[in-house]
Coordinates of C-alpha atoms and ligand atoms in Angstrom, one line a residue:
M1 CA -10.4 41.1 -62.7
P2 CA -10.0 39.7 -65.7
T3 CA -7.0 36.2 -65.8
K4 CA -4.5 36.3 -68.4
I5 CA -2.3 33.4 -68.0
E6 CA 0.8 34.3 -69.7
K7 CA 4.5 31.7 -69.4
D8 CA 6.8 33.6 -66.5
V9 CA 10.4 35.2 -69.2
Y10 CA 12.7 33.8 -66.0
T11 CA 11.7 30.4 -65.1
G12 CA 10.1 30.1 -68.6
K13 CA 6.9 28.9 -66.2
D14 CA 3.3 29.8 -66.1
T15 CA 1.8 32.1 -64.5
T16 CA -1.2 31.4 -62.5
G17 CA -2.4 34.3 -64.2
H18 CA -3.2 36.6 -60.6
E19 CA -0.7 39.5 -60.9
W20 CA -0.8 42.6 -57.7
D21 CA 1.2 45.7 -58.6
G22 CA 3.1 44.7 -61.3
I23 CA 4.6 40.6 -59.4
K24 CA 2.5 38.0 -61.0
E25 CA 2.4 34.4 -59.5
L26 CA 3.9 31.3 -61.0
D27 CA 2.3 28.5 -61.1
T28 CA 3.8 25.9 -58.9
P29 CA 2.2 22.7 -58.3
L30 CA 3.1 21.0 -54.7
P31 CA 5.5 18.2 -55.0
K32 CA 4.5 15.1 -56.3
W33 CA 5.9 13.6 -53.1
W34 CA 4.0 15.5 -50.7
I35 CA 0.6 14.9 -52.9
N36 CA 1.6 10.8 -52.6
V37 CA 2.1 11.1 -49.1
W38 CA -0.7 13.0 -48.1
L39 CA -3.3 10.1 -51.0
V40 CA -1.7 7.8 -48.4
C41 CA -2.9 9.5 -45.1
I42 CA -6.3 9.1 -46.0
A43 CA -5.7 5.4 -46.9
F44 CA -5.2 5.1 -44.0
A45 CA -7.2 7.2 -41.8
A46 CA -10.4 5.8 -44.7
V47 CA -8.7 2.1 -43.0
Y48 CA -7.7 3.0 -39.3
V49 CA -11.6 4.0 -39.1
V50 CA -13.2 0.8 -40.0
L51 CA -10.8 -0.8 -37.7
Y52 CA -10.8 0.8 -34.7
P53 CA -13.4 2.6 -32.8
S54 CA -13.6 5.8 -34.2
I55 CA -16.9 7.3 -35.2
P56 CA -19.3 9.2 -32.0
L57 CA -23.0 7.7 -32.0
G58 CA -25.1 10.3 -29.5
T59 CA -24.4 8.5 -26.2
T60 CA -22.3 5.3 -28.2
Y61 CA -19.3 4.6 -30.8
F62 CA -18.4 2.8 -33.7
K63 CA -16.4 0.4 -31.7
G64 CA -14.5 -0.6 -35.3
V65 CA -14.6 -4.0 -36.5
L66 CA -11.3 -5.6 -34.8
G67 CA -13.2 -5.1 -31.1
W68 CA -9.7 -3.9 -29.8
S69 CA -10.1 -1.3 -27.3
S70 CA -7.5 0.5 -24.7
T71 CA -9.3 -1.3 -21.6
G72 CA -9.6 -4.0 -23.0
A73 CA -6.3 -4.3 -23.5
V74 CA -5.1 -3.2 -20.1
A75 CA -7.2 -6.0 -18.7
Q76 CA -5.7 -8.9 -21.1
S77 CA -2.1 -7.6 -20.2
V78 CA -3.3 -7.7 -16.3
A79 CA -4.4 -11.4 -17.1
A80 CA -1.6 -13.1 -19.0
M81 CA 0.6 -11.3 -15.5
N82 CA -2.1 -13.5 -13.6
A83 CA -1.8 -16.2 -15.3
R84 CA 1.7 -16.1 -15.9
H85 CA 1.9 -16.0 -11.9
A86 CA -0.9 -18.6 -11.3
A87 CA 1.0 -20.8 -11.3
D88 CA 3.0 -19.6 -8.6
M89 CA 0.6 -18.6 -6.9
K90 CA -0.9 -22.2 -6.2
R91 CA 2.0 -23.4 -4.8
I92 CA 3.3 -20.6 -1.8
G93 CA -1.3 -21.2 -1.1
Q94 CA -0.6 -25.6 -0.8
L95 CA 3.5 -25.3 0.4
P96 CA 4.2 -24.2 4.4
I97 CA 5.1 -21.0 4.5
M98 CA 9.4 -22.0 5.2
Q99 CA 10.0 -23.9 1.6
V100 CA 8.0 -20.3 0.0
T101 CA 11.0 -18.2 1.6
A102 CA 13.7 -20.5 1.1
D103 CA 12.6 -20.8 -2.5
P104 CA 13.8 -17.6 -4.1
K105 CA 11.3 -17.3 -7.1
L106 CA 8.9 -18.0 -5.3
K107 CA 9.6 -15.0 -2.7
E108 CA 9.8 -12.9 -4.5
V109 CA 6.3 -13.0 -6.7
A110 CA 5.0 -13.3 -2.8
L111 CA 6.0 -10.5 -1.8
Q112 CA 5.1 -8.6 -4.9
A113 CA 1.8 -9.7 -4.7
G114 CA 2.0 -9.0 -0.7
R115 CA 3.0 -5.2 -1.5
I116 CA 0.0 -5.0 -3.4
A117 CA -2.0 -6.9 -0.7
F118 CA -1.1 -5.3 1.8
A119 CA -1.6 -2.1 -0.1
E120 CA -5.7 -2.5 -0.5
N121 CA -6.4 -4.4 2.8
C122 CA -3.4 -3.0 6.0
Q123 CA -2.4 0.5 4.7
P124 CA -5.9 1.7 6.3
C125 CA -4.8 1.1 9.5
H126 CA -0.7 0.6 9.4
G127 CA -0.3 3.1 7.9
P128 CA 1.5 3.0 4.0
A129 CA 4.7 -0.1 3.4
G130 CA 3.8 -0.2 7.7
T131 CA 4.8 2.2 8.8
G132 CA 2.2 2.4 11.9
R133 CA 0.4 4.7 13.9
V134 CA -1.1 6.0 17.7
G135 CA -2.8 1.9 18.3
Y136 CA -1.6 0.1 15.0
P137 CA 2.0 -0.9 15.5
P138 CA 4.6 -0.5 12.9
L139 CA 5.8 -3.1 11.1
D140 CA 8.7 -2.2 9.9
T141 CA 10.6 -2.5 12.4
N142 CA 12.0 -4.8 14.3
F143 CA 9.7 -4.3 16.9
W144 CA 7.5 -6.8 18.1
L145 CA 3.9 -7.1 20.5
W146 CA 2.8 -11.0 19.4
G147 CA 6.3 -11.9 17.5
G148 CA 8.0 -11.5 14.6
T149 CA 9.2 -15.2 13.0
L150 CA 6.6 -15.9 9.9
P151 CA 4.9 -18.7 12.1
D152 CA 3.9 -16.2 14.1
I153 CA 3.0 -13.2 11.1
Q154 CA 0.8 -16.0 10.2
R155 CA -1.1 -16.3 12.8
I156 CA -1.8 -12.9 13.6
I157 CA -2.9 -11.9 9.4
M158 CA -5.5 -15.3 9.6
Y159 CA -6.3 -15.2 12.9
G160 CA -6.2 -12.0 14.4
I161 CA -5.9 -10.2 17.9
R162 CA -9.1 -9.7 19.7
S163 CA -10.5 -9.9 16.4
G164 CA -13.6 -13.5 18.1
D165 CA -12.6 -15.4 16.7
A166 CA -12.0 -18.6 17.9
K167 CA -8.5 -18.9 17.7
A168 CA -7.3 -15.3 17.9
H169 CA -4.9 -13.8 19.6
E170 CA -6.2 -12.7 23.5
S171 CA -5.2 -10.4 26.3
Q172 CA -6.8 -7.7 28.6
M173 CA -5.2 -5.6 30.2
P174 CA -7.3 -4.4 33.6
A175 CA -8.5 -1.2 34.2
F176 CA -6.6 -0.7 37.5
G177 CA -7.7 3.9 37.1
H178 CA -11.1 2.8 35.7
D179 CA -12.3 0.0 37.9
G180 CA -10.7 1.2 40.4
I181 CA -7.9 -1.5 41.4
L182 CA -5.7 1.2 41.9
K183 CA -6.5 4.4 43.6
P184 CA -5.5 7.5 41.1
D185 CA -2.9 8.9 43.3
Q186 CA -0.8 4.7 42.8
V187 CA -2.1 5.5 39.1
V188 CA 0.5 8.9 38.5
L189 CA 2.9 7.5 40.4
V190 CA 3.1 4.2 39.1
S191 CA 2.7 5.7 36.0
N192 CA 5.6 8.3 36.9
Y193 CA 7.9 5.2 37.4
V194 CA 6.6 3.6 33.6
A195 CA 8.4 6.8 32.5
T196 CA 11.3 6.6 33.5
L197 CA 10.8 2.8 32.5
F198 CA 10.1 4.3 28.9
G199 CA 13.4 7.2 29.3
I200 CA 11.0 10.2 29.3
E201 CA 11.2 11.3 33.9
K202 CA 13.9 10.5 35.2
P203 CA 13.5 8.7 38.5
G204 CA 13.0 11.5 41.4
P205 CA 12.1 10.3 45.3
T206 CA 8.4 8.7 44.1
T207 CA 9.7 6.7 42.1
A208 CA 10.8 3.6 44.4
A209 CA 6.5 3.5 45.3
G210 CA 5.4 3.7 41.7
E211 CA 7.8 0.8 41.0
K212 CA 6.1 -1.2 44.2
I213 CA 3.0 -0.5 42.6
F214 CA 4.0 -2.0 39.4
E215 CA 5.9 -4.7 40.8
D216 CA 2.6 -6.0 42.4
N217 CA 0.2 -4.7 39.6
C218 CA 1.5 -4.5 35.7
A219 CA 5.3 -7.3 36.0
A220 CA 3.1 -10.4 35.7
C221 CA 2.6 -9.5 32.5
H222 CA 5.1 -7.3 31.4
G223 CA 8.1 -8.7 33.0
T224 CA 10.0 -7.4 36.4
K225 CA 12.1 -4.1 34.0
G226 CA 9.0 -3.7 31.4
Q227 CA 11.2 -6.2 28.9
G228 CA 7.2 -7.5 27.4
N229 CA 5.6 -10.3 26.7
Q230 CA 5.3 -11.6 23.5
S231 CA 3.2 -14.8 24.6
I232 CA 0.0 -12.8 25.6
G233 CA 1.3 -9.4 23.6
A234 CA 2.2 -6.5 26.3
P235 CA 3.9 -4.1 24.5
P236 CA 7.5 -3.4 26.6
L237 CA 7.5 -0.2 27.8
E238 CA 11.8 0.0 28.8
S239 CA 11.5 0.2 24.2
R240 CA 12.2 3.3 21.9
V241 CA 8.1 1.9 20.6
H242 CA 4.9 3.0 22.0
L243 CA 1.4 1.4 20.8
Y244 CA -0.4 4.0 22.2
G245 CA 2.3 7.0 22.6
D246 CA 5.2 8.1 24.7
S247 CA 4.0 11.2 26.9
L248 CA 2.5 10.6 30.5
A249 CA -0.4 11.3 29.7
A250 CA -0.9 8.3 27.7
I251 CA 0.7 5.8 30.0
E252 CA -1.7 7.1 32.5
Y253 CA -4.3 7.0 30.1
Q254 CA -3.7 2.5 29.2
V255 CA -3.4 2.9 33.1
N256 CA -7.3 4.4 33.9
T257 CA -8.7 2.8 30.4
P258 CA -6.7 0.2 27.9
R259 CA -8.1 0.4 25.3
A260 CA -7.9 -3.4 23.9
G261 CA -6.7 -2.6 19.8
V262 CA -7.6 -5.5 17.7
M263 CA -7.1 -7.1 14.6
P264 CA -9.5 -8.4 12.1
A265 CA -9.4 -12.4 11.5
W266 CA -8.3 -12.4 7.5
H267 CA -8.7 -15.8 7.1
T268 CA -12.4 -15.1 5.6
R269 CA -11.3 -13.3 3.8
L270 CA -8.6 -13.7 1.7
D271 CA -7.1 -17.0 0.4
P272 CA -4.4 -19.7 1.8
A273 CA -2.2 -17.8 -0.8
T274 CA -2.7 -14.1 -0.3
I275 CA -1.5 -14.5 2.9
N276 CA 1.3 -16.1 3.3
S277 CA 2.7 -13.7 0.3
L278 CA 1.1 -11.1 3.4
A279 CA 3.2 -12.8 5.9
I280 CA 5.9 -12.4 3.8
Y281 CA 6.0 -9.2 2.4
V282 CA 5.2 -8.0 6.6
H283 CA 8.3 -9.1 8.0
S284 CA 10.4 -8.2 5.0
L285 CA 9.9 -5.0 5.8
G286 CA 11.7 -3.9 9.1
G287 CA 13.4 -7.8 9.3
G288 CA 11.6 -10.3 11.4
E289 CA 12.8 -12.5 13.0
Ligands
HEC1 C1 -8.4 -1.9 11.9 C2 -7.7 -2.0 11.5 C3 -6.2 -3.0 11.1 C4 -6.2 -3.5 10.3 C5 -6.9 -3.4 8.8 C6 -4.7 -4.4 9.8 N1 -4.5 -4.4 10.5 FE1 -2.8 -5.0 11.2 N2 -3.6 -4.8 14.4 C7 -4.0 -3.9 14.2 C8 -3.8 -3.3 15.8 C9 -5.2 -2.7 16.4 C10 -3.0 -4.1 16.3 C11 -1.7 -4.6 17.4 C12 -3.2 -5.3 18.5 C13 -2.5 -5.2 20.0 O1 -2.0 -6.3 19.9 O2 -2.9 -3.6 20.5 C14 -2.8 -5.3 15.0 C15 -1.4 -6.3 15.3 C16 -0.6 -6.1 13.8 C17 0.3 -7.2 14.0 C18 1.4 -8.0 14.8 C19 2.0 -6.7 15.5 C20 3.6 -7.3 17.0 O3 3.7 -6.1 16.7 O4 3.3 -8.2 17.1 C21 0.2 -7.7 12.4 C22 2.0 -8.6 11.5 C23 -0.3 -6.9 11.9 N3 -1.4 -6.9 12.2 C24 -0.5 -7.2 10.0 C25 -1.9 -7.0 9.5 C26 -2.0 -7.3 8.0 C27 -1.6 -7.7 7.3 C28 -3.2 -6.4 8.2 C29 -3.7 -6.8 6.3 C30 -4.2 -8.0 5.8 C31 -3.2 -5.1 8.6 N4 -2.5 -6.3 9.7 C32 -5.3 -5.0 9.0 C33 -5.5 -2.6 13.3 C34 -5.7 -3.4 12.2
HEC2 C1 -2.9 -8.8 32.3 C2 -1.9 -8.1 31.3 C3 -1.2 -6.6 32.2 C4 -2.0 -6.4 33.2 C5 -1.6 -6.3 34.6 C6 -0.9 -5.4 32.6 N1 -1.3 -4.7 31.6 FE1 -0.7 -3.4 30.3 N2 -0.7 -3.6 28.7 C7 -1.5 -4.5 28.4 C8 -1.0 -5.3 27.4 C9 -1.9 -6.8 26.8 C10 -1.6 -4.5 27.2 C11 -1.2 -4.3 25.0 C12 -2.6 -3.6 25.0 C13 -3.5 -3.3 24.7 O1 -4.5 -2.3 25.7 O2 -3.8 -2.6 23.3 C14 -0.8 -3.3 27.3 C15 -0.6 -2.5 27.5 C16 0.8 -1.4 27.7 C17 0.4 0.3 28.2 C18 0.9 0.5 26.4 C19 1.9 1.0 25.9 C20 2.5 1.5 24.9 O3 3.4 0.7 23.6 O4 1.6 2.3 24.6 C21 1.0 0.7 28.8 C22 2.6 2.2 28.9 C23 0.7 -0.1 30.2 N3 0.3 -1.3 29.6 C24 1.2 -0.3 31.0 C25 0.8 -0.4 32.1 C26 1.2 -0.4 33.6 C27 1.4 0.9 34.5 C28 0.5 -1.8 34.6 C29 0.4 -2.2 35.9 C30 -0.6 -1.1 36.8 C31 -0.5 -2.3 33.7 N4 0.4 -2.3 32.5 C32 -0.8 -4.3 33.6 C33 -1.3 -6.2 29.8 C34 -0.8 -6.4 31.2

């Protein structure tokens, strides 16, 4: 159908010449402001494509003349944060640990660094935030096998426990059952007695016999009342926190075949600032001594 441009009688505007069933289309142009915004967007896109990473090129892409990238931006802010803390971390590694915790600003930085280092290195064994699990002591309670002062904790992190390091804590509970030091029925008697200390069994007719075996074989390390001995890492047996579980079976297992848990030494793997930060973080978890 041939188009015929004419004036609309009501608005005085041109029509486009399109007509359907007597309805004519007015030729109303896009508003000026809209066209301008559109042109500005095109200009912006053209500049952006040149400056920033944009056009895909097979396996790679056009990197943009500014050389900006989002991973680069993250790396930069991490580097900036490290630079901000570098001076503090240096002091945390050099000062005696008691001096580090006495300085509120250094302590704050150490707590942050310690939390990160803990998640990276310690969490697999001690659980998130040091909640512990069977065989791996909780670090978030005020229960300490070897002592809970800052220097105690620092020393353990550096040299470990039964780690093979020359300065590691050493101690070995004898394998009373396995090595035949106690007969099987004596193992049962003494374990039952220990269970009364744990509070999971009530004293009964055999308790006295168990107590006698305990005094002869166990009290030297665990104390006469089973109160434990931090200088050799012998756990208290009357406490509610148990390294290897609080069932009668767990006690018998330990009397037969002790595990002698190993805590690795870290002074060969972590720098002094990280070790001090870890000690301060662990000490803060459960209220160290
Ligand atoms: C391979 C497992 C393992 C890893 C990893 C590990 N630990 Fe331990 N840790 C142990 C064991 C096992 C013990 C208890 C040993 C024992 O005395 O029977 C222990 C004990 C400790 C103790 C002494 C607790 C007490 O009650 O006296 C501290 C403190 C400690 N670990 C801190 C850390 C820190 C900090 C890290 C990370 C740098 C870490 N551990 C990494 C296994 C581990
Ligand atoms: C030479 C010191 C020593 C003697 C003697 C000793 N123990 Fe132990 N005991 C330890 C140490 C150290 C541990 C923890 C270390 C490990 O095996 O991982 C321990 C752990 C235990 C545990 C586990 C505690 C927990 O929290 O889960 C029990 C139970 C126990 N001993 C009972 C006994 C009994 C019963 C005797 C006597 C028949 C005895 N021990 C004799 C040193 C000793």
